[in-house]
mmCIF file of C-alpha atoms in Angstrom:
data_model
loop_
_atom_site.group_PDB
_atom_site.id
_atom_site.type_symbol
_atom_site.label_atom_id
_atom_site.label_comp_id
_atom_site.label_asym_id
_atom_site.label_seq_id
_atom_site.Cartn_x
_atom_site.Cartn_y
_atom_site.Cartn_z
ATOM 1 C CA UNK A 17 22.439 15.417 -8.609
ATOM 2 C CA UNK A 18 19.195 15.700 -10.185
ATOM 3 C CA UNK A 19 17.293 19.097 -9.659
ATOM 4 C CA UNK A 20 13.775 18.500 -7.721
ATOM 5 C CA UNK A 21 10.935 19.758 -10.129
ATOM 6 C CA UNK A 22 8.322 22.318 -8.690
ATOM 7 C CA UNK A 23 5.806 21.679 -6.934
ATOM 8 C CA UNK A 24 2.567 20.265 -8.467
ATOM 9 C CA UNK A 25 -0.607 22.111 -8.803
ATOM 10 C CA UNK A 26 -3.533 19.668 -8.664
ATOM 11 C CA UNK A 27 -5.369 20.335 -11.963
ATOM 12 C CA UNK A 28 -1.484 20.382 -13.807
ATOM 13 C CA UNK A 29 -1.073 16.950 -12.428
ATOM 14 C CA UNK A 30 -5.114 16.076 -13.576
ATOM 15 C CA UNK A 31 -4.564 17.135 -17.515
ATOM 16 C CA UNK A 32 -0.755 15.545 -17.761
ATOM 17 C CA UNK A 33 -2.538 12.272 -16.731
ATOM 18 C CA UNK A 34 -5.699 12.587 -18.813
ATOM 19 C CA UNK A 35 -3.886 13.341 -22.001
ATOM 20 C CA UNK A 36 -1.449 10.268 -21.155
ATOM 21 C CA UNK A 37 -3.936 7.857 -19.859
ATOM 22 C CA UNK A 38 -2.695 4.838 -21.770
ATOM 23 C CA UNK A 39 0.443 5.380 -20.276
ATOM 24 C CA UNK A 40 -0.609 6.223 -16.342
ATOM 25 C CA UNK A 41 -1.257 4.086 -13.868
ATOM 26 C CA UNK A 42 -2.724 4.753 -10.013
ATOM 27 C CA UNK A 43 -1.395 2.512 -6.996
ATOM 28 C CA UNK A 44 -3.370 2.486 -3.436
ATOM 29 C CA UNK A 45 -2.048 1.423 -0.789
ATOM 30 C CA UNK A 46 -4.985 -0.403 1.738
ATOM 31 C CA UNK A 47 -5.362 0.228 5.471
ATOM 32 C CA UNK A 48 -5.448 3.722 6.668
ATOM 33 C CA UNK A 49 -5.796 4.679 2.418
ATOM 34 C CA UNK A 50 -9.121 2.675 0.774
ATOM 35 C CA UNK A 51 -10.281 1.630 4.337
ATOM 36 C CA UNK A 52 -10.547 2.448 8.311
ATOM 37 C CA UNK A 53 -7.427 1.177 10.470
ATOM 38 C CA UNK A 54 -9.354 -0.662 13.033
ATOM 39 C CA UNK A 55 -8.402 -2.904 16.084
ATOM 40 C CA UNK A 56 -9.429 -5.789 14.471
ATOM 41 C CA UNK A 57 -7.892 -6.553 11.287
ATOM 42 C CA UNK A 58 -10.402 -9.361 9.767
ATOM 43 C CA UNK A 59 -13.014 -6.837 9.959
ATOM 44 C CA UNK A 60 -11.729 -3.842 7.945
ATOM 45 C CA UNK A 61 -13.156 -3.338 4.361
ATOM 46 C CA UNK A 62 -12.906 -0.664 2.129
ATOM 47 C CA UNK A 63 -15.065 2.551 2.660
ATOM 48 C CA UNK A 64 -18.193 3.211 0.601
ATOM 49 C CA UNK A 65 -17.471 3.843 -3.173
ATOM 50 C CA UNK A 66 -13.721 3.052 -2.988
ATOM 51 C CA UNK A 67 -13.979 -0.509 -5.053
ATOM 52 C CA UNK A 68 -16.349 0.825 -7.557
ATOM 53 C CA UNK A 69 -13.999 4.046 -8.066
ATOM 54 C CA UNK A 70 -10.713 2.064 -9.016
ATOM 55 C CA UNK A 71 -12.912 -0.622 -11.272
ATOM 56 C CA UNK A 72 -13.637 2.641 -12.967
ATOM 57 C CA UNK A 73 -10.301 4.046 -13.051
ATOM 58 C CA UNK A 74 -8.797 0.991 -14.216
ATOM 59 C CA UNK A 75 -11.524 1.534 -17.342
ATOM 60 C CA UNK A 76 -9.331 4.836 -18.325
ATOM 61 C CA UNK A 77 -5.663 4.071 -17.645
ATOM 62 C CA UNK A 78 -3.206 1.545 -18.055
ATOM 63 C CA UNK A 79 -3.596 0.102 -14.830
ATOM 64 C CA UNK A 80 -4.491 0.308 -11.268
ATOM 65 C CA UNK A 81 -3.481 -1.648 -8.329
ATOM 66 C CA UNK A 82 -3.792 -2.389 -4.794
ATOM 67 C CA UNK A 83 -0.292 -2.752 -2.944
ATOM 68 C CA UNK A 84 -0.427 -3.955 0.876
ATOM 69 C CA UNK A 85 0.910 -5.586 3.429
ATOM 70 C CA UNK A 86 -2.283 -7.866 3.580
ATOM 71 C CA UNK A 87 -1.975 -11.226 2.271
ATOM 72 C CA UNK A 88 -3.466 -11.079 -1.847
ATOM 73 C CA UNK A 89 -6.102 -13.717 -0.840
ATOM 74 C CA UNK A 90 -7.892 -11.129 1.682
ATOM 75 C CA UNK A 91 -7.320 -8.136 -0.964
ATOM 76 C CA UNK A 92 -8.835 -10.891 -3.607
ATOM 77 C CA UNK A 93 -12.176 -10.768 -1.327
ATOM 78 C CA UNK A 94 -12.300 -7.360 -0.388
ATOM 79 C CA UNK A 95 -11.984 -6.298 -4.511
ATOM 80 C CA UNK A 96 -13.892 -8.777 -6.008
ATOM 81 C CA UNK A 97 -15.944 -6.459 -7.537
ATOM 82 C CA UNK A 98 -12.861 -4.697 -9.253
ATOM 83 C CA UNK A 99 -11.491 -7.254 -11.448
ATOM 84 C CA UNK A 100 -9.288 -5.047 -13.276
ATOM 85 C CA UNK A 101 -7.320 -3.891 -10.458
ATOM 86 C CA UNK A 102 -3.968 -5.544 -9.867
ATOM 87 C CA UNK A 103 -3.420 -7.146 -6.570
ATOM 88 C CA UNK A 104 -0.208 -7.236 -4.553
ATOM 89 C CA UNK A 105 -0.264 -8.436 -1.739
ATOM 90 C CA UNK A 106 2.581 -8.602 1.536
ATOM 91 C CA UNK A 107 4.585 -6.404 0.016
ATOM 92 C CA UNK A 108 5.230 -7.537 -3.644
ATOM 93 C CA UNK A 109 5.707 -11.153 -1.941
ATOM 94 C CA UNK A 110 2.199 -12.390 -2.893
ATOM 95 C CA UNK A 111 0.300 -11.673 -6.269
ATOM 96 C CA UNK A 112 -3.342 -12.551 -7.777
ATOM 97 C CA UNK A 113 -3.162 -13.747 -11.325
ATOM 98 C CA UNK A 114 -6.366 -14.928 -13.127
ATOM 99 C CA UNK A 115 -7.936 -15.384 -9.897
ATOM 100 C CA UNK A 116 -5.506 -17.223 -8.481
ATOM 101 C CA UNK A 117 -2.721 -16.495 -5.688
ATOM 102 C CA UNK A 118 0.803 -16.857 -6.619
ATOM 103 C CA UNK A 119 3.402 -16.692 -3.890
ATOM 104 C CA UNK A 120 7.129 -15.471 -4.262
ATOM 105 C CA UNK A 121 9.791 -18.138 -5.044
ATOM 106 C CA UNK A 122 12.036 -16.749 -3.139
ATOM 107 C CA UNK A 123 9.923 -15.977 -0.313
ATOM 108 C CA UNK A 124 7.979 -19.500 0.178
ATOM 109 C CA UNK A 125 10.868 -21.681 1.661
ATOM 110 C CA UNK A 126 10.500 -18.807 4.726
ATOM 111 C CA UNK A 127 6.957 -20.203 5.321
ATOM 112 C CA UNK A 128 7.804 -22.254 8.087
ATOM 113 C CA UNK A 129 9.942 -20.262 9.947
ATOM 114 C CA UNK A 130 7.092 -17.411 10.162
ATOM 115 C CA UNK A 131 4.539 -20.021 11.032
ATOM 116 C CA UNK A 132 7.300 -20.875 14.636
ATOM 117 C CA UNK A 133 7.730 -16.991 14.734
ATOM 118 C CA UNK A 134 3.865 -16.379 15.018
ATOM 119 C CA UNK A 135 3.731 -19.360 17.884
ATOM 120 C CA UNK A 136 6.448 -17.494 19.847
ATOM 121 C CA UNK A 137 4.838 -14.475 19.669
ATOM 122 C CA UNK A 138 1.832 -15.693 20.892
ATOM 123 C CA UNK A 139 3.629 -17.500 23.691
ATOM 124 C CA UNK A 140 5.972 -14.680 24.519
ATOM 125 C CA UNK A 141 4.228 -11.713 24.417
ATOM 126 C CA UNK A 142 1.315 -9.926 26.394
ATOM 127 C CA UNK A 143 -1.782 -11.165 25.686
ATOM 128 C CA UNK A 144 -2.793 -7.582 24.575
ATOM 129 C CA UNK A 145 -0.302 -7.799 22.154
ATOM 130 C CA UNK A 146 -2.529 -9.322 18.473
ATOM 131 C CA UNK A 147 -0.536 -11.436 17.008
ATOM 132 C CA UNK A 148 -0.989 -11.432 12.844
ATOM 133 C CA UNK A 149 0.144 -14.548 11.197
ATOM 134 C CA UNK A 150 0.094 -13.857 7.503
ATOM 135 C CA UNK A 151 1.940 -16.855 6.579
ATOM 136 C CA UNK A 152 4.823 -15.062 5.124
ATOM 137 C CA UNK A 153 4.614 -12.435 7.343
ATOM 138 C CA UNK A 154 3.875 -11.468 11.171
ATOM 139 C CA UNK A 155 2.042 -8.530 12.481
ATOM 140 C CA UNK A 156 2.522 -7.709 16.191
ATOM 141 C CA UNK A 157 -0.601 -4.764 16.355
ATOM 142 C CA UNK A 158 -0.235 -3.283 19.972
ATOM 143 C CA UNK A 159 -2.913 -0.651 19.001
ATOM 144 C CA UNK A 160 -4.976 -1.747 22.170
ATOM 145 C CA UNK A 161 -2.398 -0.615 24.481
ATOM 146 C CA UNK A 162 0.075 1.286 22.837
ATOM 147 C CA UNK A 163 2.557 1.472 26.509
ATOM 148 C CA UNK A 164 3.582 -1.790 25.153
ATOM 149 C CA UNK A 165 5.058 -0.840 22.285
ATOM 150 C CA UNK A 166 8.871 -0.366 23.999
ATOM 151 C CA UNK A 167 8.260 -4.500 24.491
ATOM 152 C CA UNK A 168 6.476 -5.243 21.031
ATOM 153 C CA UNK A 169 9.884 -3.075 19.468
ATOM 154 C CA UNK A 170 12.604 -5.022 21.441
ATOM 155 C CA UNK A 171 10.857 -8.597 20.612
ATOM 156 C CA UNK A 172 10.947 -7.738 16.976
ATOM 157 C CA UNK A 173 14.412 -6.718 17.176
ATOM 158 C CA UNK A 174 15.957 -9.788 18.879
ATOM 159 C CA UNK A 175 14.238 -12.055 16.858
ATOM 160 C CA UNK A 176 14.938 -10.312 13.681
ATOM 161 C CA UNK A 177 18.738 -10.340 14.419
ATOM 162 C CA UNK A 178 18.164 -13.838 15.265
ATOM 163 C CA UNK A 179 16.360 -15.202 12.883
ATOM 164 C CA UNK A 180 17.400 -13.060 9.744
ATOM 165 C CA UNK A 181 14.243 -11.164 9.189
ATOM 166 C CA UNK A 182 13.489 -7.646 8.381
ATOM 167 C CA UNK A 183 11.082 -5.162 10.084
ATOM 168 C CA UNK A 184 8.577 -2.965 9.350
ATOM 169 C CA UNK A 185 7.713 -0.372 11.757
ATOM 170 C CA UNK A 186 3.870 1.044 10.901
ATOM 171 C CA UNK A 187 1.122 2.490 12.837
ATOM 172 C CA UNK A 188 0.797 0.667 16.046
ATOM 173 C CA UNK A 189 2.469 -2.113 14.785
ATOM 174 C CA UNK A 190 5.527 -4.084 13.889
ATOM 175 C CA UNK A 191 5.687 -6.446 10.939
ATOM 176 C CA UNK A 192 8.716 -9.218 10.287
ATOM 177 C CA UNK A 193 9.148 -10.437 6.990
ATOM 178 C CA UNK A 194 11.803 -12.621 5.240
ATOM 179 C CA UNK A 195 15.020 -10.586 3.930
ATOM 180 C CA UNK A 196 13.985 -10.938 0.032
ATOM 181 C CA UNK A 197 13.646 -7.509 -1.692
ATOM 182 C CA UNK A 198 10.210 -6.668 -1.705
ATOM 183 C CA UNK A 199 8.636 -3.335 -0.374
ATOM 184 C CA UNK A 200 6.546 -1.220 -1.962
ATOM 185 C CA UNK A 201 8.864 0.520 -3.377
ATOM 186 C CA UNK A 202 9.856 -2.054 -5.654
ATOM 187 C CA UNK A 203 6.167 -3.036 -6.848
ATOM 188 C CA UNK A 204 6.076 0.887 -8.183
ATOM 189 C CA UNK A 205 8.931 0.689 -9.575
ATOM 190 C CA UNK A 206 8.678 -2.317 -11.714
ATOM 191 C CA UNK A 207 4.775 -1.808 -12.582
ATOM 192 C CA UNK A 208 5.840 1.596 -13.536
ATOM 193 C CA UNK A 209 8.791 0.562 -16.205
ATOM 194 C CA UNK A 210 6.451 1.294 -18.973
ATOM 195 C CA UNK A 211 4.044 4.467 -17.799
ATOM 196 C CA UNK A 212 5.173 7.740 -18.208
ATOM 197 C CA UNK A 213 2.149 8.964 -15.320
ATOM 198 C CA UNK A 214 1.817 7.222 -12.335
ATOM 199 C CA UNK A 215 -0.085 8.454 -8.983
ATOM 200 C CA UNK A 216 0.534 6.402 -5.790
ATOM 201 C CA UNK A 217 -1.417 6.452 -2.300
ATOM 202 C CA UNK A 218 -0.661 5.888 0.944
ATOM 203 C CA UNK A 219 -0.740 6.390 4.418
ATOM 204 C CA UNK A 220 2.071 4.767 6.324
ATOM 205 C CA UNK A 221 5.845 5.018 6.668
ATOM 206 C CA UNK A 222 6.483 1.871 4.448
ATOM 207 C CA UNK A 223 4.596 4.434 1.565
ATOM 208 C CA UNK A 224 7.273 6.233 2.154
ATOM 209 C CA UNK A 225 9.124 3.894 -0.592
ATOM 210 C CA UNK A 226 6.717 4.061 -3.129
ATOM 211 C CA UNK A 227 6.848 7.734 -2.736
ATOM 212 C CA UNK A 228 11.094 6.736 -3.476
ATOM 213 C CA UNK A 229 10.354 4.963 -6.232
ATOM 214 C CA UNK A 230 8.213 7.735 -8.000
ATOM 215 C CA UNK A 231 11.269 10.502 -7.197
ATOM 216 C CA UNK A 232 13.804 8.148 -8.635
ATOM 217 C CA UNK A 233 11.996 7.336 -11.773
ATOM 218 C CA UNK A 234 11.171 11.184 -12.299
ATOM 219 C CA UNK A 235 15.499 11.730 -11.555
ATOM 220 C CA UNK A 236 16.343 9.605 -14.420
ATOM 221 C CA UNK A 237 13.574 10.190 -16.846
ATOM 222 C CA UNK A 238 12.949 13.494 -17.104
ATOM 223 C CA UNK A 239 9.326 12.563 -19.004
ATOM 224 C CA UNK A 240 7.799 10.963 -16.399
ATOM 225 C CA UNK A 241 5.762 12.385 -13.756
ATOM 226 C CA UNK A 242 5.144 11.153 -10.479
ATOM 227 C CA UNK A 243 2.137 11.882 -8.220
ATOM 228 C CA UNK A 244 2.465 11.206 -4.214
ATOM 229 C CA UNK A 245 -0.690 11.312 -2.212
ATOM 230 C CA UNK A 246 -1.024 10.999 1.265
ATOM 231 C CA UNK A 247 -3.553 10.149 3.430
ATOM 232 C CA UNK A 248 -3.138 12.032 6.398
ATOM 233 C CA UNK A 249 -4.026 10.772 10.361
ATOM 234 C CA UNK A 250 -1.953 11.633 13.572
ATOM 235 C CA UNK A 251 0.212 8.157 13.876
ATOM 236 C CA UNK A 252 2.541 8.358 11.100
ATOM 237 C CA UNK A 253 0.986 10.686 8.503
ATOM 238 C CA UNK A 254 2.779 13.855 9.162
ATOM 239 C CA UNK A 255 6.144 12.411 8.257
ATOM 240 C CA UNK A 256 4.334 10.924 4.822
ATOM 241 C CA UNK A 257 2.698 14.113 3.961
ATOM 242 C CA UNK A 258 5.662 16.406 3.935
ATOM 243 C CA UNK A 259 6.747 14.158 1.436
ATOM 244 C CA UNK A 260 3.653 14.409 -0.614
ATOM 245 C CA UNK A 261 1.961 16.246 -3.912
ATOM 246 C CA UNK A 262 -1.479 16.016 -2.220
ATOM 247 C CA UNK A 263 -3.224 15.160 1.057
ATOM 248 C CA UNK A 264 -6.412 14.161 1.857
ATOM 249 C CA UNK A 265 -7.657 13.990 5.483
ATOM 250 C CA UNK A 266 -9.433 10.358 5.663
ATOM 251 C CA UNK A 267 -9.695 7.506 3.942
ATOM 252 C CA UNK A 268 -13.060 8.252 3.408
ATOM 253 C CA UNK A 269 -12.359 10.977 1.249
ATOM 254 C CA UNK A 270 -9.783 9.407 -1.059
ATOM 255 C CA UNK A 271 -13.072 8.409 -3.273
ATOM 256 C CA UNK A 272 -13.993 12.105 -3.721
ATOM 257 C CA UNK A 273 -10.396 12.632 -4.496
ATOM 258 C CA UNK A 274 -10.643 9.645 -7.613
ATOM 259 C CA UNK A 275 -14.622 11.494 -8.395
ATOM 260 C CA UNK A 276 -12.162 14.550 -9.329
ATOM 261 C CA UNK A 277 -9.971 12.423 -11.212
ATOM 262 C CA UNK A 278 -12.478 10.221 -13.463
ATOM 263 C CA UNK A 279 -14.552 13.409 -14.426
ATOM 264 C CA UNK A 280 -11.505 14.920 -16.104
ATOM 265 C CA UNK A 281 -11.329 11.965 -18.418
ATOM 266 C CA UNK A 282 -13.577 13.342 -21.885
ATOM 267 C CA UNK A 283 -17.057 12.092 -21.436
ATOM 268 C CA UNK A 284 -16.732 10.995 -18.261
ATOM 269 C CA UNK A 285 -19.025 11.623 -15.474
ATOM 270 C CA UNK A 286 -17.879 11.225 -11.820
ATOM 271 C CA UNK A 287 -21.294 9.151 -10.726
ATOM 272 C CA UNK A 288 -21.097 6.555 -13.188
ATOM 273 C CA UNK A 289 -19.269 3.383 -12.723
ATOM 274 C CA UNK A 290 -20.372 0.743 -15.108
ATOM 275 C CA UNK A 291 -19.530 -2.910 -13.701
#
């Protein structure tokens, strides 16, 4: 069994990445990390300086990328003015190459059977309940009144069971998703095959695999370092952050967080981000 390295200290974790930033990479998770979590999904964007931080970023390491539940085309508009940062969208299932959206082979064929899910769920559940069809994914959000989540829970469950689909328990809300293996956690790990640094934020308790895929990476190679970041909030954060390097408190401060991060870089000042 691998021994668990010691704890990180901030500015250790700042210099290992600066003097291997060819070879780092930083990974954000969206909602509740680069922006608000708000009732209405359609209307969240990312808070003030977060898009023009990881365009800079991406400037100084390997790569950065978004990776989120939301579908790529919807992370595509929301980072249009970061054109270097990767895009992953519903997990892994969806990516935006050159501009364009490219769906998962094995995950397309499921299209129709989310598209009848989402109908049921409109049909079936309380009309408090907002129903999120993603396409290749459905998000039941019973943030509005969270008494119904017992009902949203047991839904998701039969029809999982039924149907062959897996769930995703987040904050006030329940995703299903076709069974192909995609999470998080396997984004990180495969954009991470070639980095040796690699810092990853999140939130939520499907960040929770990211954060599994930076501990198993640092178990096998003993030259790679891992940085977990969590944002915290009073839903699911607690459980992320005892897992975590760092915390911040908001999602608005993750961009003072990255300020800290660009200025180590030599020459670097933390207020400018060239387009």
């Amino acid at each position: 069994m691998a021994t668990p390295r010691a704890p990180l200290r901030f500015v250790e974790a700042l210099s290992a990445t600066v003097a291997e930033g060819a070879r780092s990479g930083f990974f954000f998770d969206f909602d509740g990390t680069l922006a608000p979590i708000m009732r209405d999904p359609g209307a969240v964007f990312p808070v003030e300086g977060a898009v023009e931080r990881l365009q800079a970023l991406a400037r100084l390491v390997d790569r950065v990328a978004v990776v989120s539940a939301r579908p790529a085309a919807f992370l595509s508009e929301r980072f249009s003015g970061a054109p270097h940062v990767r895009l992953f969208g519903l997990y892994g299932m969806q990516t935006v190459v050159d501009g364009r959206v490219r769906t998962d082979a094995e995950a397309e064929p499921w299209t129709p059977v989310m598209r009848r899910l989402a109908a049921d769920a409109a049909r079936e559940l309380p009309g408090e309940v907002l129903v999120e069809d993603k396409a290749l994914l459905v998000a039941l959000h019973y943030r509005a009144v969270p008494s119904l989540r017992g009902a949203v829970e047991r839904w998701c469950s039969h029809k999982a069971a039924e149907l062959g689909l897996r769930e995703q328990y987040g904050r006030m809300v329940v995703e299903l998703r076709p069974p192909v293996e995609r999470d998080k956690g396997t984004v990180i790990a495969g954009e991470t095959e070639s980095l040796t640094r690699a810092w990853y934020f999140g939130d939520d308790l499907s960040d929770g695999r990211a954060f599994d895929a930076l501990r198993g990476r640092e178990a096998r190679d003993p030259a790679f370092m891992g940085v977990r970041v969590a944002v915290a909030n009073g839903e699911t954060g607690d459980e992320l952050a005892r897992l975590a390097d760092f915390t911040v408190d908001r999602p608005e401060d993750t961009p003072a967080l990255l300020d800290q991060v660009i200025s180590a870089f030599p020459g670097r000042r933390a207020t400018s981000y060239p387009v």
